[in-house]
Amino acid sequence: MTPARRPGAARRGRDRRARLLPPPPGTARIDGTRPSTAVVGGGIAGLAAATALAERGVRVTLYESMPYLGGRVGGWPADLNDGTTVTMSRGFHAFFRQYYNLRGLMRRTDPGLERLTGLPDYPLRHSGGLRDGFRHVPRTPPWSALGFAALSPSFGLRDLRRMDPVAALPLLDVRVPEVYERLDGVSAHDFLEAVRFPRAARHLAFEVFSRSFFADPRELSAAEMALMFHIYFLGSAEGLLFDVPRAPFPAALWEPLAAYLRRHGADLRTTAPVEHVAPTADGGYEVATAGDERRHDTVVLALDTAGLRALIARCDRLGNAQWRERIARLRTAPPFLVTRLWLDRPVAPERPGFLGTSGYGTLDNISVLERYEDEAARWAARTGGSVVELHAYALPPEASRDVEQKRLIGQLHRVWPETRTAGVVDARHEWRADCPLFSVGAHFDRPTVRTPEPGVMLAGDLVRTDLPVALMERAATTGFLAANALLERWGVRGQSLWTVPDRGRSAVLRALAHRFGG
C-alpha cells in the first residue's frame, strides 16, 4: 500500500506529476508515555497540526480564542431581521484541486469529499465589457496558459506583439526558494510592467492572484505572484476550477473534524485565548490563559499575524531576541470588507455562483450563496429571495466604513441591475485586517516552522516554507510540517504531504528560463 493511500494521508488529484514528500521514518504511534502538545490557534494550520499529532497518540490541547473553530474560514450564528438563524462567516473561499494537504485533512471526516461541490466556471468580468472564464481552458501545462491566451478576449495580436517574452521567462521555471531570490525584491505591478502584460488581461487574470492575498499589486512580492502562476497555470495540471462547501463552514468542515479530534483524545478549548507561553525548568512549556496554567511538553503556535506578534511580545523568555524581532516585523495586509445581503427577490437565473470583477471600484467578486450552500438555498426557497455576498480587498486603512459599504452595494447594482429594485431583508458587514502581507523583499525575514525553541513550532499561511504552496494550502501544509517536526523528536512517522511539481514541467522551457531569464 503506497503512502498516498494510507488512511488520512493527503491524496493527489489528476496530476500525475504531483510531488510526494514522505516524512522521516519512524514508528506508527507513540510507544510508552504519551507526550503533550499545546496547539495555540484553531484555524486550518492549528487543526492540521492537532490532527496529525492526536492520530499518533500525542495528548493534544487546542486553544482557540474565538467560540468557534476554523479561524478565517470559521462561522458563527446570526439572527436575521426576519427571525431566521443563519451562519455568518468572513466570506467565500475557493477550495482548489491543488490543495492536496487541505483536502487530505478534510478527508478524515469526508473520504469522498462529498461535502464539497464544484462550480462550473471561474468567470471574470471587467467594467469595460470584457469577460473571461476558465471552464474551457485546458488544464495541462503549457496548454493551460496558451489556451487562456488564445481563448481570452483580453489578449489581442497587438498586445501579444508588445509583450517582452524574455522578461516573462522566470514564470516558466518557478522553484522555491529560488523564485524568491530572483523576484522577491520586485513588486507584482513592476514585474507585469516589465513583461508589458496586456492591461485588460492583467486586470482579469493576474490581479485575481494578487487580490487573493488581500494586497495591492504594488505592495505584493512578484515572487508570490509568480508562485501562484506556477501553482495554477504552468506547474500543475489541476486547473483553475475549484470546489466550495455545500453547507456553511462549521457544518461542512469543522464540526465533523472537532468530533474526530475528540475521538482521538484531543481537548478542544474554544473561547480560551492564550496570554503567555514560557519555558519550564524541566524542558517543557507553561501555557497560560485567563483561567488557568498548564504545562505541556511542546507547543505549536498557529496564530494569525497580529495574534502571533502580540503573544510573542509578551513572551520575553521564548526563543531569542533576533527571532522575536523578526516576528515583530511581520505585517498585515490592508483591511477588507465582506458584505452579505439577504434580498427579497432573486437575482437573474443566469447569474453564476461566483463572479470575479475588475473595474467596478472596490468590488472584487460577487457570490450567490444559494447556488451552492444548502442553508442559503433553504432561505431563498422559503422567501423567494437571494443571498448575495460582496468582497472588497485591500481597502485604505482610513476608509469610512459607511461610505465603503454603500459604494460596494452600488457597484453590485452596476454589475447586476436587477438588484437595484430588490429590498434588503438584512445586511451584514464584516471588516477585517488580519491576513498576512507578503510585501516586497520580506520573504527571507519571515519565520519558519522551526524556531530557536526546540519544542516550539510555528504554523500558518504567514510561515515561510520551501514548498510551492499558498493561502489555505500553506496553512494546512505548515500545520502538518509542525506536527511532523515534533513527531520526529519522538521517533514517530508523521504525515505524508503532496505538492504541485517543484519546478517548471517542460525541460525545454526550463532551459530557456535558465538561459535567458536571469
mmCIF file with all atom_site columns, N, CA and C in Angstrom, residues 42-44 47 64 66 68-76 90 254 432:
data_model
loop_
_atom_site.group_PDB
_atom_site.id
_atom_site.type_symbol
_atom_site.label_atom_id
_atom_site.label_alt_id
_atom_site.label_comp_id
_atom_site.label_asym_id
_atom_site.label_entity_id
_atom_site.label_seq_id
_atom_site.pdbx_PDB_ins_code
_atom_site.Cartn_x
_atom_site.Cartn_y
_atom_site.Cartn_z
_atom_site.occupancy
_atom_site.B_iso_or_equiv
_atom_site.pdbx_formal_charge
_atom_site.auth_seq_id
_atom_site.auth_comp_id
_atom_site.auth_asym_id
_atom_site.auth_atom_id
_atom_site.pdbx_PDB_model_num
ATOM 1  N N  . GLY A 1 42  ? -6.963  27.693 16.476 1.00 0.00 ? 42  GLY A N  1
ATOM 2  C CA . GLY A 1 42  ? -7.831  26.662 15.925 1.00 0.00 ? 42  GLY A CA 1
ATOM 3  C C  . GLY A 1 42  ? -8.254  26.906 14.501 1.00 0.00 ? 42  GLY A C  1
ATOM 4  N N  . GLY A 1 43  ? -7.393  27.566 13.714 1.00 0.00 ? 43  GLY A N  1
ATOM 5  C CA . GLY A 1 43  ? -7.647  27.698 12.288 1.00 0.00 ? 43  GLY A CA 1
ATOM 6  C C  . GLY A 1 43  ? -7.158  26.470 11.543 1.00 0.00 ? 43  GLY A C  1
ATOM 7  N N  . ILE A 1 44  ? -7.039  26.585 10.221 1.00 0.00 ? 44  ILE A N  1
ATOM 8  C CA . ILE A 1 44  ? -6.642  25.443 9.403  1.00 0.00 ? 44  ILE A CA 1
ATOM 9  C C  . ILE A 1 44  ? -5.298  24.890 9.861  1.00 0.00 ? 44  ILE A C  1
ATOM 10 N N  . LEU A 1 47  ? -5.565  23.128 13.291 1.00 0.00 ? 47  LEU A N  1
ATOM 11 C CA . LEU A 1 47  ? -6.332  21.890 13.188 1.00 0.00 ? 47  LEU A CA 1
ATOM 12 C C  . LEU A 1 47  ? -5.539  20.806 12.468 1.00 0.00 ? 47  LEU A C  1
ATOM 13 N N  . GLU A 1 64  ? -8.224  27.985 21.362 1.00 0.00 ? 64  GLU A N  1
ATOM 14 C CA . GLU A 1 64  ? -8.740  28.908 20.349 1.00 0.00 ? 64  GLU A CA 1
ATOM 15 C C  . GLU A 1 64  ? -9.434  30.073 21.040 1.00 0.00 ? 64  GLU A C  1
ATOM 16 N N  . MET A 1 66  ? -11.538 32.303 19.809 1.00 0.00 ? 66  MET A N  1
ATOM 17 C CA . MET A 1 66  ? -12.924 32.515 19.408 1.00 0.00 ? 66  MET A CA 1
ATOM 18 C C  . MET A 1 66  ? -13.804 31.354 19.897 1.00 0.00 ? 66  MET A C  1
ATOM 19 N N  . TYR A 1 68  ? -15.575 29.505 18.109 1.00 0.00 ? 68  TYR A N  1
ATOM 20 C CA . TYR A 1 68  ? -15.731 28.552 17.008 1.00 0.00 ? 68  TYR A CA 1
ATOM 21 C C  . TYR A 1 68  ? -14.363 28.202 16.436 1.00 0.00 ? 68  TYR A C  1
ATOM 22 N N  . LEU A 1 69  ? -14.284 27.081 15.729 1.00 0.00 ? 69  LEU A N  1
ATOM 23 C CA . LEU A 1 69  ? -13.063 26.650 15.065 1.00 0.00 ? 69  LEU A CA 1
ATOM 24 C C  . LEU A 1 69  ? -13.071 27.095 13.603 1.00 0.00 ? 69  LEU A C  1
ATOM 25 N N  . GLY A 1 70  ? -11.911 27.003 12.988 1.00 0.00 ? 70  GLY A N  1
ATOM 26 C CA . GLY A 1 70  ? -11.790 27.326 11.570 1.00 0.00 ? 70  GLY A CA 1
ATOM 27 C C  . GLY A 1 70  ? -11.037 28.600 11.282 1.00 0.00 ? 70  GLY A C  1
ATOM 28 N N  . GLY A 1 71  ? -10.817 29.442 12.296 1.00 0.00 ? 71  GLY A N  1
ATOM 29 C CA . GLY A 1 71  ? -10.071 30.670 12.065 1.00 0.00 ? 71  GLY A CA 1
ATOM 30 C C  . GLY A 1 71  ? -10.752 31.546 11.036 1.00 0.00 ? 71  GLY A C  1
ATOM 31 N N  . ARG A 1 72  ? -9.987  31.934 10.010 1.00 0.00 ? 72  ARG A N  1
ATOM 32 C CA . ARG A 1 72  ? -10.531 32.799 8.961  1.00 0.00 ? 72  ARG A CA 1
ATOM 33 C C  . ARG A 1 72  ? -11.503 32.077 8.034  1.00 0.00 ? 72  ARG A C  1
ATOM 34 N N  . VAL A 1 73  ? -11.656 30.767 8.231  1.00 0.00 ? 73  VAL A N  1
ATOM 35 C CA . VAL A 1 73  ? -12.646 30.005 7.476  1.00 0.00 ? 73  VAL A CA 1
ATOM 36 C C  . VAL A 1 73  ? -13.698 29.465 8.447  1.00 0.00 ? 73  VAL A C  1
ATOM 37 N N  . GLY A 1 74  ? -13.902 30.161 9.542  1.00 0.00 ? 74  GLY A N  1
ATOM 38 C CA . GLY A 1 74  ? -14.885 29.755 10.535 1.00 0.00 ? 74  GLY A CA 1
ATOM 39 C C  . GLY A 1 74  ? -16.243 30.384 10.279 1.00 0.00 ? 74  GLY A C  1
ATOM 40 N N  . GLY A 1 75  ? -17.186 30.081 11.133 1.00 0.00 ? 75  GLY A N  1
ATOM 41 C CA . GLY A 1 75  ? -18.526 30.632 11.014 1.00 0.00 ? 75  GLY A CA 1
ATOM 42 C C  . GLY A 1 75  ? -19.214 30.660 12.368 1.00 0.00 ? 75  GLY A C  1
ATOM 43 N N  . TRP A 1 76  ? -20.196 31.529 12.505 1.00 0.00 ? 76  TRP A N  1
ATOM 44 C CA . TRP A 1 76  ? -20.887 31.707 13.778 1.00 0.00 ? 76  TRP A CA 1
ATOM 45 C C  . TRP A 1 76  ? -22.364 32.030 13.508 1.00 0.00 ? 76  TRP A C  1
ATOM 46 N N  . ARG A 1 90  ? -16.653 34.995 7.288  1.00 0.00 ? 90  ARG A N  1
ATOM 47 C CA . ARG A 1 90  ? -15.850 36.050 6.666  1.00 0.00 ? 90  ARG A CA 1
ATOM 48 C C  . ARG A 1 90  ? -15.877 35.949 5.154  1.00 0.00 ? 90  ARG A C  1
ATOM 49 N N  . TRP A 1 254 ? -15.744 21.909 10.099 1.00 0.00 ? 254 TRP A N  1
ATOM 50 C CA . TRP A 1 254 ? -15.071 21.937 11.396 1.00 0.00 ? 254 TRP A CA 1
ATOM 51 C C  . TRP A 1 254 ? -15.801 21.163 12.486 1.00 0.00 ? 254 TRP A C  1
ATOM 52 N N  . ARG A 1 432 ? -12.310 43.238 8.343  1.00 0.00 ? 432 ARG A N  1
ATOM 53 C CA . ARG A 1 432 ? -11.192 42.522 8.955  1.00 0.00 ? 432 ARG A CA 1
ATOM 54 C C  . ARG A 1 432 ? -9.876  43.053 8.399  1.00 0.00 ? 432 ARG A C  1
#
